Short mmCIF file of C-alpha atoms in Angstrom, two decimals:
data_model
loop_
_atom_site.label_atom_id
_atom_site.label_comp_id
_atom_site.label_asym_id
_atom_site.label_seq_id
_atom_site.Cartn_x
_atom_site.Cartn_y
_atom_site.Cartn_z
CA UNK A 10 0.00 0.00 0.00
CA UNK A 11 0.99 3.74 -0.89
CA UNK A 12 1.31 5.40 2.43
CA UNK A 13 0.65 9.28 2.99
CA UNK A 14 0.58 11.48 5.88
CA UNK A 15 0.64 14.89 7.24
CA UNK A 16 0.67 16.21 10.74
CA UNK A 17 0.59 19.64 12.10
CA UNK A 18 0.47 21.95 14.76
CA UNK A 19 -2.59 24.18 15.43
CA UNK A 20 -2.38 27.25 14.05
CA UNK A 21 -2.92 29.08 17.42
CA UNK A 22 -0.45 27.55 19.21
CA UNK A 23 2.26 30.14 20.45
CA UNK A 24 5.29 30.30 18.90
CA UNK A 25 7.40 28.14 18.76
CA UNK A 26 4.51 25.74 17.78
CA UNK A 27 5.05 22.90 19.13
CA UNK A 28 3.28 19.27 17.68
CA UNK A 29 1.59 17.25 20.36
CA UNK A 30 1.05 14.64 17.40
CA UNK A 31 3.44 12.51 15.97
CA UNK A 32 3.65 10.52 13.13
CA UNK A 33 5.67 6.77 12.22
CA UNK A 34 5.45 5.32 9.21
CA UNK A 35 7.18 2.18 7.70
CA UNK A 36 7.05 -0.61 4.48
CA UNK A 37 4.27 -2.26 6.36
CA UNK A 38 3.00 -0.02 9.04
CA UNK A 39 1.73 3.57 10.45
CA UNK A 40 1.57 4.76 13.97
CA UNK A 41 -0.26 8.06 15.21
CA UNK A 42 0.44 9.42 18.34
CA UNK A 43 -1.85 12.50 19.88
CA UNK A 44 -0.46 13.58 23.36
CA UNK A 45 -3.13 15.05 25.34
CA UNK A 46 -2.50 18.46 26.41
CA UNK A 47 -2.44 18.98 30.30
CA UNK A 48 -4.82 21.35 31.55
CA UNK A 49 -3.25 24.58 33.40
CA UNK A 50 -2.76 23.67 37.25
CA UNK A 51 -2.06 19.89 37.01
CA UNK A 52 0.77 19.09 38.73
CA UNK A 53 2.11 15.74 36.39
CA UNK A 54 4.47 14.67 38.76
CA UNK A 55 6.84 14.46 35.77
CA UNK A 56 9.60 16.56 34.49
CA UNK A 57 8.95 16.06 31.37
CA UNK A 58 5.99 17.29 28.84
CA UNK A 59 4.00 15.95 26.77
CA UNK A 60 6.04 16.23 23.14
CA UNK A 61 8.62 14.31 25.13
CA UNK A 62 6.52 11.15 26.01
CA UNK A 63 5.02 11.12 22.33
CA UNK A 64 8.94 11.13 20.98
CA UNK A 65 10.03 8.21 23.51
CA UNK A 66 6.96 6.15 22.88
CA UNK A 67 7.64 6.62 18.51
CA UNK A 68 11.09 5.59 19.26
CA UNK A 69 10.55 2.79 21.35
CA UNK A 70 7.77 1.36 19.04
CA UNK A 71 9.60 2.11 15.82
CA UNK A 72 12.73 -0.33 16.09
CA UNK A 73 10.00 -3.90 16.35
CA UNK A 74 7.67 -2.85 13.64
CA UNK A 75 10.76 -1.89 11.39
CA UNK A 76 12.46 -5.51 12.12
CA UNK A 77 9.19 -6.54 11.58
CA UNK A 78 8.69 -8.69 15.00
CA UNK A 79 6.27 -11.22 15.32
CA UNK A 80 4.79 -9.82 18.60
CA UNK A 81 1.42 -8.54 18.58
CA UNK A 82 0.85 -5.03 18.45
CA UNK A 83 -0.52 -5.08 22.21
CA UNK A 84 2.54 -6.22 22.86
CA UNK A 85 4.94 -4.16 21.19
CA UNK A 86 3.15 -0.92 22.86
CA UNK A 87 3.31 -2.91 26.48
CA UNK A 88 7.17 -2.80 25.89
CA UNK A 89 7.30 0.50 24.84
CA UNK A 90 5.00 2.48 27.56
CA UNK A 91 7.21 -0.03 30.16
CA UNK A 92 10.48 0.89 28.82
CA UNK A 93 9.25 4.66 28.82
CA UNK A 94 8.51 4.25 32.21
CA UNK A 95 11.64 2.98 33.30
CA UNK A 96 13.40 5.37 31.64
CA UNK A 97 12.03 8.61 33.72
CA UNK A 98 11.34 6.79 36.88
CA UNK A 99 14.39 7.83 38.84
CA UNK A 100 13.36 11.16 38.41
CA UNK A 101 9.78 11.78 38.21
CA UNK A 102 6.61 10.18 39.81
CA UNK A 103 5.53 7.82 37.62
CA UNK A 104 2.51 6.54 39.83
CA UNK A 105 0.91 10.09 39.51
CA UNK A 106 -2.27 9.55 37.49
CA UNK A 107 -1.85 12.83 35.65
CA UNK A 108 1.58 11.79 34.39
CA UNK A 109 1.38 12.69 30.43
CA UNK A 110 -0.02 10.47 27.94
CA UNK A 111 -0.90 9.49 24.35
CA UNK A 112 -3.36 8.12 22.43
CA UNK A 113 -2.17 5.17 20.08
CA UNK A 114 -3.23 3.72 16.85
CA UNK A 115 -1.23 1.72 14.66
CA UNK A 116 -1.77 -0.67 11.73
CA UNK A 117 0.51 -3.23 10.30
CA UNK A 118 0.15 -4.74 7.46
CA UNK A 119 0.67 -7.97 6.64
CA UNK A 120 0.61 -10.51 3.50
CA UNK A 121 -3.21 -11.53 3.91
CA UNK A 122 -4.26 -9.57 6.73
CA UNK A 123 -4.43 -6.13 8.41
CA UNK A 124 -4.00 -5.60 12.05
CA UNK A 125 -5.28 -2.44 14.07
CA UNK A 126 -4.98 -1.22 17.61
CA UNK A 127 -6.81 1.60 18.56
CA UNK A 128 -5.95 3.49 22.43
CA UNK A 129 -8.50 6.29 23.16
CA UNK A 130 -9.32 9.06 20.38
CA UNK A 131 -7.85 8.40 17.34
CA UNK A 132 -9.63 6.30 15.27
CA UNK A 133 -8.80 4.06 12.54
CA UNK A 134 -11.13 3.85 8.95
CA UNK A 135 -11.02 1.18 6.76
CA UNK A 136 -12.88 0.86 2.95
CA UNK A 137 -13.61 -2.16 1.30
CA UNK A 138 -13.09 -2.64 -2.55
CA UNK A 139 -16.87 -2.57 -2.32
CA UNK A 140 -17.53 1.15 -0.44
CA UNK A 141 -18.44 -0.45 3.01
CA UNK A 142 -16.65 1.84 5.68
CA UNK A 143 -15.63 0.84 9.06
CA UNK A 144 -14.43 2.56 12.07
CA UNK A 145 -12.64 1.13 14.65
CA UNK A 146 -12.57 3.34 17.51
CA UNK A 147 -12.27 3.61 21.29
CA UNK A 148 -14.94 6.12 23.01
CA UNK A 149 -14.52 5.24 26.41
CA UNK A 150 -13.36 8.74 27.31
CA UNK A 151 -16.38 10.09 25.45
CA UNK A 152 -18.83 7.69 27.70
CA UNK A 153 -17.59 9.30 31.39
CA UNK A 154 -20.31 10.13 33.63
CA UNK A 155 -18.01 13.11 33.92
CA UNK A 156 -15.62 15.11 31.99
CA UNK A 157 -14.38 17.12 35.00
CA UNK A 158 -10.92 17.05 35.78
CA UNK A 159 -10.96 14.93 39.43
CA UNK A 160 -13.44 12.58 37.26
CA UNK A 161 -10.98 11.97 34.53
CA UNK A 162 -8.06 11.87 37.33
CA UNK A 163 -9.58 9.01 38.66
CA UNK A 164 -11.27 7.08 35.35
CA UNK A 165 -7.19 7.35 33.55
CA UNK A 166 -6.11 3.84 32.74
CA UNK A 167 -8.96 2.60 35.49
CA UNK A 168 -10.68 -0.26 34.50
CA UNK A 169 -14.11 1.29 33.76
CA UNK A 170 -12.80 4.23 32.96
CA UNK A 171 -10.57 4.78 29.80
CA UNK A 172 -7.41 3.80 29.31
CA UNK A 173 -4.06 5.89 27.19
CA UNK A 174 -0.13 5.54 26.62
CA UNK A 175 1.34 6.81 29.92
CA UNK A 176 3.28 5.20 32.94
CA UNK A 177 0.70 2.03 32.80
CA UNK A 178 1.83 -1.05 30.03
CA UNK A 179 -1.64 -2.41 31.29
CA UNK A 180 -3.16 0.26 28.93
CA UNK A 181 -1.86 -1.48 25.97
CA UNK A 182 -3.98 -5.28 26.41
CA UNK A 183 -6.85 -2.63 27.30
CA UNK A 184 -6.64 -1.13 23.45
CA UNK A 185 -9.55 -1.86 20.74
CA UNK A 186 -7.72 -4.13 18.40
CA UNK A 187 -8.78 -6.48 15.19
CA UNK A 188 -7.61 -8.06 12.27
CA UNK A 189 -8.95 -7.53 8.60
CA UNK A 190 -8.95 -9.63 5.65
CA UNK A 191 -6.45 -8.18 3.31
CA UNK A 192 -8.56 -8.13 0.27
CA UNK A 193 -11.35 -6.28 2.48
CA UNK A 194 -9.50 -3.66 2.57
CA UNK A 195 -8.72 -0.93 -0.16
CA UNK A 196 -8.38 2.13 2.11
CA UNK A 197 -7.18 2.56 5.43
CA UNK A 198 -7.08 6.25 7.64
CA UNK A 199 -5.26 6.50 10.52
CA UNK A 200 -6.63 9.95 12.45
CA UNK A 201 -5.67 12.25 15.59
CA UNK A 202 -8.82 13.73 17.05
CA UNK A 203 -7.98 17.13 15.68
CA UNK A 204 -8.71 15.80 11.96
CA UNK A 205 -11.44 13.18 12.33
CA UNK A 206 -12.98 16.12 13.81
CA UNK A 207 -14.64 16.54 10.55
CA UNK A 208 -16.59 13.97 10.97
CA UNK A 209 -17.08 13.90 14.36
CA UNK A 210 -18.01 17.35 15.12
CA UNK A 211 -18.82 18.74 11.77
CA UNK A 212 -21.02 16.19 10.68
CA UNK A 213 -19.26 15.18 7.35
CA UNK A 214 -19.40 11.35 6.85
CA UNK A 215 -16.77 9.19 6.67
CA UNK A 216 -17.16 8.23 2.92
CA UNK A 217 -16.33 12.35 2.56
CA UNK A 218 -13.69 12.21 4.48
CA UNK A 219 -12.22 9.25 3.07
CA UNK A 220 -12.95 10.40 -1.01
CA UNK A 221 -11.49 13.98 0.37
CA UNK A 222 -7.80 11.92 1.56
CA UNK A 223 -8.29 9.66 -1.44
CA UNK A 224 -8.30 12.52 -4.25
CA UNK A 225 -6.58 15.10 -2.62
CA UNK A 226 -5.11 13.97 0.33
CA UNK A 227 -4.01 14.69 3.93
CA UNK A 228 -3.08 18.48 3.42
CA UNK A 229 -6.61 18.94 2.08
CA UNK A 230 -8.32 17.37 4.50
CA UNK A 231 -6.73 19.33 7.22
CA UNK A 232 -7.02 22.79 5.11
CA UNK A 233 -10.78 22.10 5.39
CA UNK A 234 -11.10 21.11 8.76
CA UNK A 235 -8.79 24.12 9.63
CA UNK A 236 -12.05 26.30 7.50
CA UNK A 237 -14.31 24.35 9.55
CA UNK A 238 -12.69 25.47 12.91
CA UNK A 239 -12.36 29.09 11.49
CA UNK A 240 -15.80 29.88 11.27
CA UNK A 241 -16.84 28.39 14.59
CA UNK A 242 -18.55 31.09 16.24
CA UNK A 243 -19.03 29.48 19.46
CA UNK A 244 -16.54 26.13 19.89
CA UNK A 245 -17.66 24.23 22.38
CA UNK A 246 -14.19 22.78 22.97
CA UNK A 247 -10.87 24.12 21.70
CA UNK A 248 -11.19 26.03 18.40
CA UNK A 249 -7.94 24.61 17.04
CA UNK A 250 -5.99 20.98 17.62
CA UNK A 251 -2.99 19.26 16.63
CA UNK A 252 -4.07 17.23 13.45
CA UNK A 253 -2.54 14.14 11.85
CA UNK A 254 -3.96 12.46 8.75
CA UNK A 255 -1.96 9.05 7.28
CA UNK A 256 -3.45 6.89 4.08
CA UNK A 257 -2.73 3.76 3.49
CA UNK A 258 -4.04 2.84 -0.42
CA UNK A 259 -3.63 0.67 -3.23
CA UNK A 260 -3.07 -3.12 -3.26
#
């Protein structure tokens, strides 16, 4: 499969503007990491921000997928959120809940069958040769009685709550993950939060999306979810995000 991809700041972020996203692709694979962006007053516990953890976990999940390991993919992100972990734990509090995190969604592609993991917001889209669209996603953060900040302190990589890339390897065995038939699949988008938002919050469906990547790819699908964020009189969440977009297409 051809593989393209884009990823970008938001276009209000102060200068310098700084990516929360992060983007790995490979012959047979393509990762998307979104780190979620602390809210003002929470102490992490960590040293470090949230860039760094979305660099370490890339370059700790990059080296198996390249060699092409036969572990699973809840595996190979197990080994990288531990060895993250262990890397920062003689000098920041890696028990604190609000320690910072990622989402995760990777495919890997293989000779007669796709594989996809999917950890919190970023979903994964797959076409058929036919048209028939699927989503594989992972809306448990979307499904909390409560969205304030103690409630999402306490739901974080709690079973019954949600679960992202952090301190926890746990999180990884608690991902949405599936394999397709290769020959099901002609399409495949992999998609941070800040561009599936044109679907999810301004109501496009996923067949637009997907024919908007397919004929004129990532940079115009984040140009018009960029308009779409523009003319928002009244956001109800952040006007502007961090947007990744990565096809996978072709035989």
């Amino acid at each position: 499969m051809e593989i393209r991809s884009l990823s970008e700041a938001a276009p209000d972020r102060v200068p310098p503007a700084v990516n929360e996203d992060l983007v790995v692709t490979g012959p047979d694979f393509a990762v998307v990491l979104d780190g979620a962006t602390a809210p003002q007053g929470v102490e992490s516990g960590c040293r470090h921000d949230v860039p760094w953890l979305v660099q370490q976990l890339a370059q700790q999940l990059a080296p198996p997928l390249l060699t092409q390991t036969s572990a699973s993919l809840p595996d190979v992100l197990a080994d990288a959120i531990a060895d993250v972990r262990a890397s920062h734990a003689d000098t920041c509090d890696v028990s604190n809940p609000d320690s910072p995190s990622s989402t995760v969604s990777m495919v890997r592609l293989h000779a007669d069958h796709v594989e996809h993991l999917v950890l919190a917001d970023s979903p994964v889209v797959m076409r058929s040769p036919d048209g028939e669209v699927t989503v594989h996603s992972d809306d448990r953060i979307d499904r909390l009685p409560e969205r304030t900040l103690e409630a999402v302190r306490r739901s974080r990589n709690r079973p019954g709550g949600f679960w992202a890339a952090s301190t926890v390897p746990e999180a990884a065995y608690q991902a949405v993950t599936g394999t397709t038939d290769r020959a099901d699949v002609d399409v495949i988008a992999i998609l941070s939060d800040g561009a599936s938002r044109f679907t999810e919050r301004y109501g496009h469906s996923w067949d637009e999306l997907l024919d908007v990547l397919t004929v004129d790819g990532p940079r115009r699908l984040i140009d018009r979810v960029r308009e779409h964020d523009a003319a928002c009189a009244t956001p109800r969440w952040k006007r502007y995000d961090d947007a990744s977009a990565v096809l996978l297409q072709g035989p």
